[in-house]
Amino acid sequence: MSQLAEPRTMTAERPGGDALVSVRNLTKRFPITRGIIFQREIARVHAVEDVSFDIFPGETLGLVGESGSGKSTTARLITKLIDATSGSVVFDGQEITGYSRRQMRPLRREMQMIFQDPYSSLNPRQTVGQIIGSPYAIQGGERNVRRRVQELMNRVGLNPEHFNRYPHEFSGGQRQRIGVARALALSPKLIICDEPVSALDVSIQAQILNLLEGLQQDFNLTYLFISHDLSVVRHISDRIAVMYLGHVVEVGSAEELYENPKHPYTASLLSAVPQGTGGGHHRVVLAGDVPSPIDPPPGCVFHTRCPKARMVSGSPDEVPENCRTEFPPLGEVEPRHLAACWYPLKAGEELRQAAHR
Amino acid sequence: MSQVHASPRGEPLLEVRDLRVHFPTPDGVVKAVDGLSFSVRRGETFGIVGESGSGKSVTCLTALGLINRKSALVEGEVFFKGRDLLKLSNEELQKIRGKELAMIFQDPFACLHPMYRVGDQLVEAVQIHDDMSRKAARERVVELLAAVGIPRPRERVRDYPHQYSGGMRQRAMIAMALLHNPDILIADEPTTALDVTVQAQILELIERIKEEFQIGVILITHDLAVIADVAQTVMVMYAGRSMELGARDAVFDKPLHPYTWGLLESIPRVASKGELLVPIEGAPPSLINVPPGCPFHPRCPHRFSPCDDQRPDFKDRGGGHPEACHLSAEDKRRLWSEREARRTKVAV
């Protein structure tokens, strides 16, 4: 992955302008221990492995992948809610990897999160006013908190008179609006949206997506948008990074990635999405399950299920040697379109169904 | 109603007529299902789509007799093979449930007992209905686990549920549902808890089973795209009522009800980037205070005079399939094509 580590290749993705967030070779392994007094480490969960990408000001970077692919861990590493095993995160020009809690505090104004579950991310004992106002209570610097909170409520589509109500008096969609207002309170630069619409009904989902898009324009926000729903990610993102078993396997513009996927995993993932057009589309059904991140496969982590590798070898039971032995670097396959694959798909190439089960 | 089915294969297997399920609560009566009629045929996937609280699951639980009738008012008829399920005693229902009518649920993590081996749980399910030796039952279980695509089933029957992945657990649940060759399989959000690639596997499996065993499948989901991919007939539910019922292509290409329009416009489609999402204003109503007239009228941009006090009949108004909206067929055609044009214009 060496060439990728140089910032030069990454900024080539989008020339001009410095990245707001630069993630380089970020790795997080969670130890699994056994024993009570002498905790021996018996294994490690490879949650995030050697991940690098940039987020540019004003854009929405979508992060997609199945459960357990490391999307949320990546978000928690960027916000330094957990410490990385290795690698670096540069936020707005500052290398924050080694920062202490105290050093992080002023930066927390600049990065906020919106969570998936609007039922468990709001304190049921606080009024909406207290919830949205709590960033001011922590960070200070606002005299007329009440007026400011009511402005925010108005902006996100809540009735400002409901200032004194409790979260249980609101519906799921309205609660998510409260979460959005809280994230906006300190006028952050970066908002990390971790599955913000996954728990909502479709008609409400669209309301929240439109709200997020409107806010981005008004306040020039940068989003890292995490979701497992590929249609939603495509709708809202400018660029998309696809994760599989802790690795970023493909990065490209939303358009490019969906029209012309390079990595076989991205292609299979897209083909698995119901099109809503009434059956009949070519679906690559991946055999088996995602391998365990405790013991990820050697070489390319996707080789155990990869249909393309089997097309290259010409046999359903064999994959080329380099797929088995070496992880392919995330390199530019086409301008500003990166993929980590030894045999990236060519334009228009279709994956044949891997015969084996 | 018979003309609505695109591919009629024989008589209806399950027929629901004017079903009402009301739950009295201290705050008022929750009208979970309010006058619902539909039928399901052999070899058909019948999709029920709606938002949370629209009565999808209650309908199916009622059909299976899984609603406590002491705490709920159930009216109407559910005919299955010539018998009204709502009139059967609990003992009689128990003979049908899990045998001729099987169900799989959303959360495969909650449906298997964590302390018993998967195989033992399935064997128990075999022996409830069939007088079969443990050994023979185990053979049957292994055979079915193989049929639903569990690798090395002879070893995996000895595993505990936590040793299975989410997709495998759902496969095991499907195997359990199939043990007695049911006539109808009710799948309540079978893929909602699963990742897209696993969802594709499970949907394909259900489709294959339907063809192989020639059963009727009722697929309940909130995901329009899933319904569009696998169902032949689609019923759109809102506030415990059916808004629209028709063949899949008819409902998705020429939808007749403004609620269906709203649903279709509020999902981003993978195939087309940059379309405007048009959310439905407001939120679904409380089932205690369902709006009078058409339950959708407070959120409907096309409402007019009769909508707020006359409940629209569920019938074919000339659009090709039955729906519950006061607008005339011409108005619907015009309004839908206007909305389609507006939507695609933004995309260009």
XYZ file of C-alpha atoms in Angstrom:
705
model
C 0.000 0.000 0.000
C 3.060 2.199 -0.120
C 2.208 4.497 -3.008
C -1.112 5.226 -1.446
C 0.451 6.457 1.746
C 1.846 9.447 -0.067
C -0.616 12.274 0.143
C 0.188 13.203 -3.438
C -1.615 10.247 -4.969
C -4.628 10.753 -2.791
C -5.060 14.439 -3.466
C -4.851 13.561 -7.120
C -8.385 12.331 -6.573
C -9.537 15.870 -6.411
C -6.924 18.408 -7.388
C -6.882 21.780 -5.714
C -8.045 22.312 -2.174
C -6.757 20.693 0.975
C -8.536 17.842 2.608
C -10.482 18.544 5.790
C -9.763 15.051 7.022
C -6.855 12.927 5.874
C -6.776 9.366 7.057
C -3.548 7.470 6.431
C -2.885 3.777 7.035
C -5.341 3.767 9.887
C -5.485 0.425 11.692
C -7.471 -0.714 14.701
C -7.153 -4.158 16.210
C -9.213 -5.018 19.263
C -7.528 -7.535 21.538
C -9.482 -10.553 22.698
C -8.295 -11.569 26.133
C -8.765 -14.589 28.329
C -8.236 -14.906 32.065
C -9.258 -12.637 34.898
C -6.100 -11.491 36.629
C -3.521 -12.213 33.981
C -5.334 -11.199 30.857
C -3.592 -12.975 28.076
C -4.258 -11.750 24.598
C -5.380 -14.747 22.607
C -6.440 -13.124 19.356
C -7.200 -9.806 17.737
C -10.190 -8.545 15.831
C -8.875 -6.820 12.735
C -11.585 -4.157 12.698
C -9.896 -1.578 10.489
C -6.819 -2.420 8.433
C -4.591 0.095 6.713
C -7.344 2.462 5.669
C -6.536 5.703 3.838
C -8.828 8.308 2.375
C -9.478 12.046 2.307
C -12.590 14.063 2.964
C -12.646 17.442 1.229
C -14.451 20.526 2.538
C -18.047 20.774 1.418
C -18.352 17.255 0.067
C -20.205 14.187 1.237
C -18.117 11.067 1.425
C -20.249 7.945 1.628
C -18.861 4.958 3.486
C -20.618 1.719 2.606
C -20.116 -1.869 3.552
C -21.887 -4.720 5.246
C -22.152 -5.069 9.003
C -18.789 -5.769 10.543
C -16.845 -4.156 7.726
C -15.408 -1.473 9.997
C -17.452 1.571 8.954
C -18.406 2.686 12.438
C -14.998 1.865 13.893
C -13.488 4.144 11.264
C -15.852 6.921 12.325
C -14.969 6.440 15.974
C -11.279 6.545 15.114
C -11.669 9.812 13.212
C -13.469 11.416 16.139
C -10.947 9.853 18.508
C -13.623 8.210 20.573
C -11.259 5.247 20.471
C -7.506 5.231 19.895
C -5.980 3.804 16.769
C -3.506 0.927 16.868
C -1.475 2.666 14.195
C -1.833 5.164 11.391
C -2.735 8.816 11.447
C -5.696 11.135 11.213
C -5.146 14.746 10.188
C -8.109 16.997 10.881
C -8.072 20.524 9.488
C -4.288 20.549 9.326
C -3.722 19.134 12.814
C -2.367 15.683 13.420
C -4.781 14.472 16.096
C -3.662 10.875 16.460
C -1.635 11.504 19.598
C -3.889 14.154 21.117
C -5.036 13.850 24.716
C -8.636 14.343 25.748
C -7.883 17.890 26.780
C -6.227 18.663 23.476
C -9.207 17.194 21.669
C -11.779 19.296 23.468
C -11.536 22.472 21.329
C -11.613 20.291 18.227
C -14.853 18.613 19.287
C -16.643 21.823 18.306
C -15.608 21.137 14.751
C -16.740 17.528 14.467
C -20.136 16.254 15.476
C -22.039 13.033 15.040
C -25.582 12.020 14.194
C -26.455 8.536 15.328
C -28.614 5.762 13.960
C -31.109 5.263 16.698
C -32.965 8.423 17.665
C -34.531 6.513 20.545
C -31.353 5.655 22.422
C -29.192 8.649 21.489
C -31.375 11.206 23.300
C -31.542 11.367 27.088
C -35.183 10.662 28.010
C -34.921 12.786 31.171
C -33.858 15.946 29.414
C -36.105 18.340 27.547
C -35.439 19.011 23.900
C -34.112 22.435 24.869
C -31.587 20.890 27.258
C -30.525 18.296 24.700
C -29.926 20.734 21.887
C -28.416 23.262 24.309
C -26.019 20.807 25.946
C -23.164 21.502 23.492
C -23.246 25.131 24.699
C -23.273 23.996 28.303
C -20.143 21.949 27.661
C -18.274 24.225 25.298
C -19.629 27.570 26.475
C -19.522 30.689 24.370
C -23.207 31.311 23.853
C -25.118 33.922 25.843
C -28.641 33.476 24.720
C -28.804 29.714 24.570
C -32.566 29.547 24.499
C -32.952 31.809 21.493
C -30.205 29.991 19.617
C -31.759 26.599 20.366
C -35.111 27.801 19.089
C -33.512 29.071 15.900
C -31.962 25.651 15.408
C -35.257 23.892 16.066
C -36.916 26.080 13.511
C -34.198 25.373 10.960
C -34.490 21.597 11.268
C -38.271 21.688 11.020
C -39.304 21.383 14.657
C -41.794 23.696 16.284
C -39.697 26.044 18.501
C -42.517 26.102 21.046
C -41.839 22.448 21.783
C -38.680 23.569 23.595
C -39.862 22.115 26.901
C -41.048 18.745 25.669
C -39.341 15.429 26.256
C -38.065 13.074 23.543
C -40.842 10.517 24.076
C -43.370 13.079 22.899
C -41.835 13.067 19.431
C -42.006 10.589 16.582
C -38.920 8.826 15.223
C -38.408 11.309 12.409
C -38.764 14.290 14.722
C -36.309 12.763 17.170
C -33.794 12.416 14.394
C -34.345 16.135 13.718
C -33.463 16.804 17.368
C -30.251 14.824 16.859
C -29.483 16.884 13.758
C -30.103 20.147 15.618
C -27.762 19.070 18.430
C -25.049 18.243 15.915
C -25.482 21.643 14.271
C -25.405 23.647 17.506
C -21.704 24.467 17.504
C -21.523 25.075 13.733
C -19.114 22.210 13.130
C -17.080 21.710 9.985
C -17.538 17.953 9.823
C -20.637 15.958 10.662
C -20.357 12.196 10.797
C -23.723 10.635 10.057
C -23.701 7.036 11.245
C -26.683 5.333 9.589
C -28.883 8.383 10.251
C -31.934 7.124 8.379
C -31.695 3.360 8.810
C -34.185 3.231 11.688
C -36.777 5.401 9.946
C -39.725 4.609 7.715
C -39.249 5.356 4.029
C -41.502 8.399 3.902
C -39.636 9.898 6.870
C -36.243 8.850 5.492
C -36.721 11.158 2.538
C -37.564 14.083 4.847
C -34.326 13.637 6.802
C -32.204 13.159 3.665
C -33.614 16.348 2.168
C -32.986 18.167 5.455
C -29.350 17.021 5.535
C -28.832 18.143 1.958
C -30.393 21.538 2.624
C -28.244 22.087 5.708
C -25.117 21.161 3.816
C -25.782 23.918 1.303
C -26.732 26.510 3.904
C -23.859 25.920 6.307
C -21.223 24.549 3.935
C -20.982 21.325 5.914
C -18.820 18.324 5.179
C -20.404 14.938 5.758
C -19.010 11.505 6.301
C -22.128 9.498 5.591
C -22.101 5.901 6.797
C -24.790 3.550 5.623
C -25.396 0.012 4.509
C -28.161 1.193 2.187
C -26.560 1.648 -1.190
C -29.428 3.594 -2.729
C -29.356 6.130 0.086
C -25.578 6.500 -0.089
C -25.661 7.044 -3.802
C -28.371 9.629 -3.475
C -26.516 11.800 -0.986
C -22.797 11.239 -1.674
C -20.338 12.992 -3.964
C -17.723 10.307 -3.495
C -18.016 6.841 -2.013
C -15.600 4.508 -0.253
C -16.517 0.818 -0.089
C -15.307 -1.248 2.857
C -14.976 -4.999 3.193
C -13.519 -6.742 6.264
C -11.777 -3.622 7.520
C -10.242 -2.634 4.206
C -11.266 0.140 1.855
C -11.505 -1.738 -1.432
C -12.714 1.018 -3.741
C -13.013 4.819 -3.757
C -14.548 6.886 -6.516
C -17.181 9.422 -7.412
C -20.707 8.216 -6.744
C -21.482 8.247 -10.446
C -18.361 6.322 -11.467
C -18.605 3.774 -8.717
C -22.197 2.833 -9.454
C -21.976 2.948 -13.228
C -18.588 1.412 -13.555
C -17.489 -0.500 -10.448
C -13.893 -1.712 -10.545
C -13.695 -3.997 -7.563
C -15.535 -7.324 -7.832
C -16.912 -6.853 -4.325
C -18.481 -3.506 -5.231
C -19.964 -5.064 -8.349
C -21.471 -7.977 -6.397
C -22.746 -5.670 -3.693
C -24.479 -3.457 -6.244
C -26.012 -6.393 -8.040
C -27.446 -7.663 -4.749
C -29.473 -4.485 -4.239
C -33.072 -4.958 -5.271
C -33.550 -2.605 -8.188
C -37.225 -2.012 -7.614
C -37.772 -2.425 -11.327
C -39.297 -5.850 -11.157
C -36.795 -8.660 -11.209
C -34.841 -9.984 -14.092
C -31.602 -8.082 -13.535
C -28.314 -9.885 -13.444
C -27.597 -10.728 -9.835
C -24.242 -12.003 -8.631
C -25.043 -13.955 -5.516
C -21.924 -14.247 -3.414
C -21.440 -17.661 -1.929
C -21.001 -18.059 1.786
C -20.562 -15.473 4.503
C -18.098 -12.737 5.305
C -15.045 -14.385 6.911
C -14.299 -13.696 10.561
C -12.280 -10.511 11.187
C -10.435 -12.417 13.919
C -8.804 -14.590 11.316
C -9.066 -12.744 8.013
C -7.955 -14.597 4.873
C -4.371 -14.019 3.756
C -3.734 -11.973 0.638
C -6.761 -10.155 -0.659
C -9.454 -10.502 2.012
C -12.125 -10.972 -0.648
C -10.411 -13.833 -2.506
C -12.407 -16.524 -0.671
C -15.635 -15.316 -2.289
C -14.414 -13.433 -5.331
C -16.134 -14.376 -8.594
C -13.610 -12.463 -10.689
C -10.625 -14.378 -9.289
C -12.385 -17.579 -10.315
C -13.006 -16.211 -13.783
C -9.291 -15.396 -14.083
C -8.195 -18.837 -12.938
C -10.881 -20.498 -15.031
C -11.893 -22.850 -12.240
C -14.506 -22.412 -9.517
C -12.134 -23.826 -6.896
C -8.983 -21.922 -7.709
C -7.861 -18.348 -7.441
C -4.689 -16.785 -8.861
C -1.705 -16.935 -6.573
C -1.239 -13.221 -6.012
C -4.847 -12.979 -4.744
C -4.027 -15.567 -2.119
C -0.700 -14.185 -1.002
C -0.618 -10.412 -1.240
C -3.148 -7.701 -0.503
C -3.470 -5.533 -3.607
C -2.672 -1.833 -3.038
C -5.467 0.702 -3.387
C -4.332 2.299 -6.624
C -5.766 4.484 -9.339
C -7.448 2.293 -11.935
C -8.927 5.217 -13.744
C -8.448 8.914 -12.999
C -9.758 9.596 -9.475
C -11.119 6.101 -9.187
C -9.161 3.827 -6.871
C -9.565 0.115 -6.333
C -7.652 -2.498 -4.393
C -7.727 -5.401 -6.797
C -5.188 -7.331 -8.854
C -7.726 -7.883 -11.613
C -10.079 -4.874 -11.612
C -13.161 -5.085 -13.794
C -13.032 -3.442 -17.175
C -15.818 -1.142 -18.331
C -18.864 -3.171 -19.224
C -17.413 -6.443 -17.979
C -19.992 -8.645 -16.282
C -19.233 -10.994 -13.461
C -20.186 -14.538 -14.181
C -21.821 -16.415 -11.381
C -19.233 -18.352 -9.461
C -20.387 -21.936 -9.732
C -19.174 -23.136 -6.385
C -21.171 -22.950 -3.180
C -61.219 -9.379 -6.880
C -60.242 -12.307 -9.028
C -59.242 -10.159 -11.995
C -56.404 -8.545 -10.106
C -54.152 -11.555 -10.137
C -51.754 -11.632 -13.017
C -51.055 -15.326 -12.853
C -53.984 -17.170 -11.366
C -53.069 -20.734 -10.641
C -56.090 -22.449 -9.222
C -58.292 -21.469 -6.331
C -57.146 -19.130 -3.605
C -55.317 -20.941 -0.835
C -55.906 -18.291 1.753
C -58.703 -15.795 1.602
C -59.110 -12.934 4.038
C -62.481 -11.197 4.053
C -63.193 -7.925 5.792
C -60.770 -8.582 8.622
C -60.868 -6.236 11.597
C -58.542 -6.443 14.567
C -59.119 -3.906 17.306
C -57.240 -3.694 20.584
C -59.019 -1.930 23.421
C -56.502 0.026 25.524
C -56.943 2.531 28.366
C -56.298 5.348 25.878
C -58.832 4.149 23.340
C -59.330 1.443 20.765
C -56.313 0.742 18.554
C -57.672 -0.132 15.135
C -54.703 -2.170 13.963
C -56.524 -3.743 11.026
C -59.721 -2.209 9.752
C -61.608 -3.962 6.971
C -59.006 -5.862 4.985
C -59.651 -8.342 2.166
C -57.205 -10.232 -0.021
C -56.431 -13.718 -1.266
C -53.287 -15.704 -1.924
C -52.863 -18.462 -4.481
C -50.545 -21.414 -4.815
C -47.256 -20.546 -6.500
C -47.742 -16.862 -5.866
C -45.656 -14.439 -3.844
C -48.058 -11.995 -2.289
C -46.263 -8.875 -1.092
C -47.633 -6.705 1.690
C -45.878 -3.362 1.940
C -46.419 -0.522 4.372
C -44.724 1.573 7.012
C -44.376 0.516 10.618
C -47.744 0.393 12.322
C -49.714 -0.108 9.129
C -51.027 -3.476 10.295
C -48.944 -5.794 8.125
C -47.773 -8.095 10.868
C -51.005 -8.048 12.882
C -52.855 -9.307 9.810
C -50.635 -12.353 9.550
C -50.470 -13.008 13.272
C -54.266 -12.971 13.332
C -54.461 -15.437 10.471
C -52.205 -17.770 12.414
C -54.260 -17.335 15.573
C -51.306 -15.804 17.382
C -53.292 -12.799 18.601
C -54.728 -13.245 22.070
C -58.430 -13.054 21.440
C -59.113 -12.167 25.034
C -57.396 -8.836 24.560
C -58.388 -8.162 20.972
C -61.598 -7.869 19.013
C -61.291 -9.916 15.852
C -63.968 -9.820 13.167
C -64.132 -11.098 9.616
C -63.136 -14.365 8.013
C -59.856 -16.016 7.134
C -60.542 -18.983 4.862
C -57.826 -21.547 4.464
C -58.615 -24.743 2.554
C -62.324 -24.246 3.093
C -62.134 -23.589 6.834
C -62.461 -20.302 8.675
C -59.340 -20.075 10.802
C -60.937 -17.495 13.052
C -63.592 -19.993 14.144
C -61.187 -22.790 15.040
C -60.298 -23.659 18.609
C -56.750 -23.318 19.810
C -56.189 -27.084 19.600
C -57.371 -27.217 16.012
C -55.222 -24.237 15.118
C -52.209 -25.862 16.680
C -52.546 -28.753 14.235
C -52.450 -26.364 11.297
C -49.914 -23.885 12.574
C -46.360 -24.820 11.728
C -47.662 -27.617 9.518
C -49.846 -26.265 6.772
C -49.239 -22.614 7.616
C -45.673 -21.739 8.463
C -44.082 -18.459 9.366
C -40.597 -16.984 9.466
C -39.820 -13.830 11.378
C -37.619 -10.822 11.052
C -35.074 -11.522 13.690
C -33.435 -14.929 13.352
C -31.402 -14.125 16.459
C -34.497 -14.067 18.636
C -36.219 -17.085 17.112
C -33.782 -19.806 18.067
C -33.225 -20.791 21.673
C -29.598 -19.932 22.447
C -29.026 -22.900 24.787
C -30.254 -25.726 22.567
C -28.530 -27.122 19.531
C -30.039 -26.017 16.242
C -30.622 -29.608 15.219
C -32.480 -30.462 18.434
C -34.775 -27.481 17.984
C -35.618 -28.587 14.472
C -36.115 -32.204 15.526
C -38.553 -31.015 18.170
C -40.442 -29.128 15.471
C -40.673 -32.299 13.401
C -41.942 -34.406 16.289
C -44.651 -31.944 17.293
C -46.662 -32.796 14.218
C -45.307 -36.134 13.037
C -45.049 -39.342 14.989
C -41.511 -40.055 13.954
C -38.508 -41.569 15.656
C -35.764 -39.217 16.736
C -33.404 -40.741 14.249
C -35.773 -40.401 11.321
C -36.592 -36.867 12.388
C -32.898 -36.034 12.450
C -32.505 -37.393 8.921
C -35.339 -35.165 7.782
C -33.698 -32.163 9.449
C -30.333 -32.817 7.821
C -32.025 -33.211 4.457
C -33.804 -29.881 4.796
C -30.775 -28.018 6.098
C -28.971 -29.212 2.995
C -31.900 -28.060 0.853
C -31.734 -24.532 2.252
C -28.011 -24.335 1.603
C -26.337 -24.940 4.966
C -22.903 -26.385 4.196
C -21.983 -29.690 5.905
C -25.453 -30.053 7.480
C -24.602 -33.320 9.230
C -22.023 -31.506 11.349
C -23.839 -28.209 11.623
C -26.969 -29.738 13.236
C -24.855 -30.135 16.352
C -24.022 -26.428 16.504
C -25.594 -23.893 18.798
C -27.302 -20.859 17.265
C -24.434 -18.518 18.141
C -22.186 -20.566 15.907
C -24.372 -19.678 12.923
C -24.149 -16.388 11.063
C -27.268 -14.237 10.606
C -27.880 -15.580 7.121
C -27.464 -19.184 8.245
C -29.878 -18.684 11.127
C -32.477 -17.350 8.731
C -31.824 -20.397 6.536
C -32.327 -22.657 9.552
C -35.610 -20.872 10.308
C -36.719 -21.412 6.735
C -35.800 -25.095 7.049
C -37.908 -25.262 10.200
C -40.833 -23.680 8.393
C -40.541 -26.209 5.581
C -40.344 -29.338 7.740
C -43.966 -30.245 7.175
C -44.360 -29.137 3.567
C -46.602 -26.162 4.341
C -49.071 -24.769 1.841
C -48.404 -21.205 2.836
C -45.214 -19.607 4.045
C -45.600 -16.265 5.762
C -42.341 -14.325 5.779
C -42.481 -11.281 8.041
C -39.591 -8.963 7.094
C -37.334 -11.988 6.518
C -34.368 -9.953 5.271
C -34.634 -6.687 7.181
C -31.974 -7.671 9.712
C -29.597 -8.967 7.041
C -26.970 -7.381 4.810
C -27.765 -6.866 1.137
C -25.631 -9.722 -0.150
C -27.197 -12.114 2.370
C -30.624 -10.635 1.611
C -30.109 -11.557 -2.042
C -29.263 -15.138 -1.022
C -32.338 -15.488 1.198
C -34.739 -13.970 -1.339
C -33.409 -16.312 -3.975
C -33.869 -19.249 -1.594
C -37.496 -18.317 -0.850
C -38.155 -17.982 -4.568
C -36.633 -21.412 -5.262
C -38.617 -23.050 -2.461
C -41.827 -21.506 -3.728
C -41.259 -23.011 -7.172
C -40.062 -26.371 -5.887
C -42.795 -26.949 -3.345
C -45.485 -24.971 -5.173
C -46.542 -23.063 -2.095
C -48.009 -19.620 -1.601
C -45.727 -17.044 -0.014
C -46.861 -13.963 1.864
C -43.949 -11.558 2.038
C -44.282 -8.691 4.466
C -41.786 -5.874 4.174
C -41.355 -2.132 4.318
C -38.851 -2.298 1.457
C -40.536 -1.455 -1.833
C -37.539 -2.569 -3.843
C -37.643 -6.071 -2.363
C -41.352 -6.334 -3.145
C -40.783 -5.120 -6.686
C -38.147 -7.772 -7.213
C -39.904 -10.850 -5.908
C -43.681 -10.395 -5.552
C -46.286 -11.109 -8.207
C -49.092 -9.341 -6.390
C -48.686 -6.314 -4.161
C -50.908 -4.873 -1.468
C -50.077 -1.420 -0.111
C -51.257 -0.901 3.459
C -51.758 2.293 5.429
C -53.301 2.692 8.886
C -54.650 -0.857 8.928
C -56.319 -0.638 5.539
C -55.490 -1.661 2.028
C -54.844 1.351 -0.196
C -54.143 -0.504 -3.392
C -53.933 -4.124 -4.501
C -52.786 -5.334 -7.869
C -50.275 -7.127 -10.001
C -46.712 -6.037 -9.354
C -46.181 -4.289 -12.683
C -49.486 -2.462 -12.427
C -48.774 -1.148 -8.939
C -45.237 -0.028 -9.741
C -45.782 1.310 -13.266
C -49.281 2.700 -12.969
C -49.866 3.237 -9.275
C -53.321 4.586 -8.491
C -53.181 5.737 -4.904
C -51.521 8.987 -3.787
C -49.967 7.135 -0.855
C -48.270 4.697 -3.229
C -47.073 7.691 -5.262
C -45.628 9.215 -2.128
C -43.840 6.001 -1.205
C -42.363 5.584 -4.667
C -41.139 9.174 -4.716
C -39.526 9.025 -1.305
C -37.116 6.160 -1.980
C -33.851 6.906 -3.730
C -33.363 4.481 -6.600
C -29.942 3.041 -7.198
C -30.464 3.191 -10.925
C -31.028 6.930 -11.201
C -28.869 9.505 -9.508
C -29.927 13.042 -8.804
C -33.645 12.534 -8.620
C -35.497 14.750 -6.245
C -36.759 12.949 -3.191
C -40.289 14.036 -2.466
C -41.092 13.049 1.088
C -44.641 12.540 2.277
C -45.417 15.432 4.590
C -46.226 14.691 8.225
C -46.166 11.336 9.936
C -48.420 8.244 9.926
C -51.496 8.698 12.140
C -52.019 7.168 15.539
C -54.187 4.086 15.180
C -56.309 5.285 18.090
C -57.294 8.465 16.271
C -57.376 7.393 12.659
C -58.480 10.420 10.619
C -62.094 10.160 9.453
C -62.754 9.549 5.787
C -59.609 8.469 3.980
C -56.903 7.854 6.618
C -54.301 9.368 4.312
C -56.116 12.638 3.618
C -54.214 14.875 6.088
C -50.959 14.053 4.260
C -52.396 13.918 0.740
C -51.648 16.825 -1.619
C -54.613 15.913 -3.847
C -57.340 15.825 -1.207
C -60.726 17.313 -2.061
C -64.193 17.570 -0.549
C -65.238 13.971 0.211
C -61.829 12.876 1.494
C -62.177 14.150 5.046
C -65.517 12.590 5.900
C -66.330 9.741 3.507
C -64.261 6.606 3.721
C -63.445 5.612 0.123
C -64.600 2.142 -0.902
C -61.960 -0.369 -1.857
C -62.861 -1.050 -5.484
C -61.726 -0.754 -9.076
C -62.534 2.754 -10.295
C -61.456 2.035 -13.855
C -57.711 2.037 -13.212
C -57.341 -1.724 -13.643
C -57.086 -2.837 -10.027
C -58.873 -2.058 -6.769
C -57.797 0.916 -4.673
C -59.217 3.190 -2.008
C -59.084 6.770 -3.283
C -61.928 9.096 -4.222
C -60.161 10.528 -7.288
C -61.475 9.371 -10.651
C -59.363 7.135 -12.874
C -58.637 9.989 -15.343
C -57.566 12.308 -12.551
C -55.237 9.634 -11.227
C -53.669 9.038 -14.616
C -53.130 12.769 -15.120
C -51.777 13.468 -11.639
C -49.377 10.528 -11.698
C -47.945 11.436 -15.098
C -47.527 15.042 -13.895
C -45.685 13.848 -10.807
C -43.514 11.510 -12.858
C -42.632 14.312 -15.265
C -41.731 16.671 -12.429
C -39.548 14.045 -10.838
C -37.558 13.127 -13.915
C -37.197 16.768 -14.993
C -35.251 17.487 -11.844
C -33.057 14.494 -12.591
C -32.044 15.910 -15.991
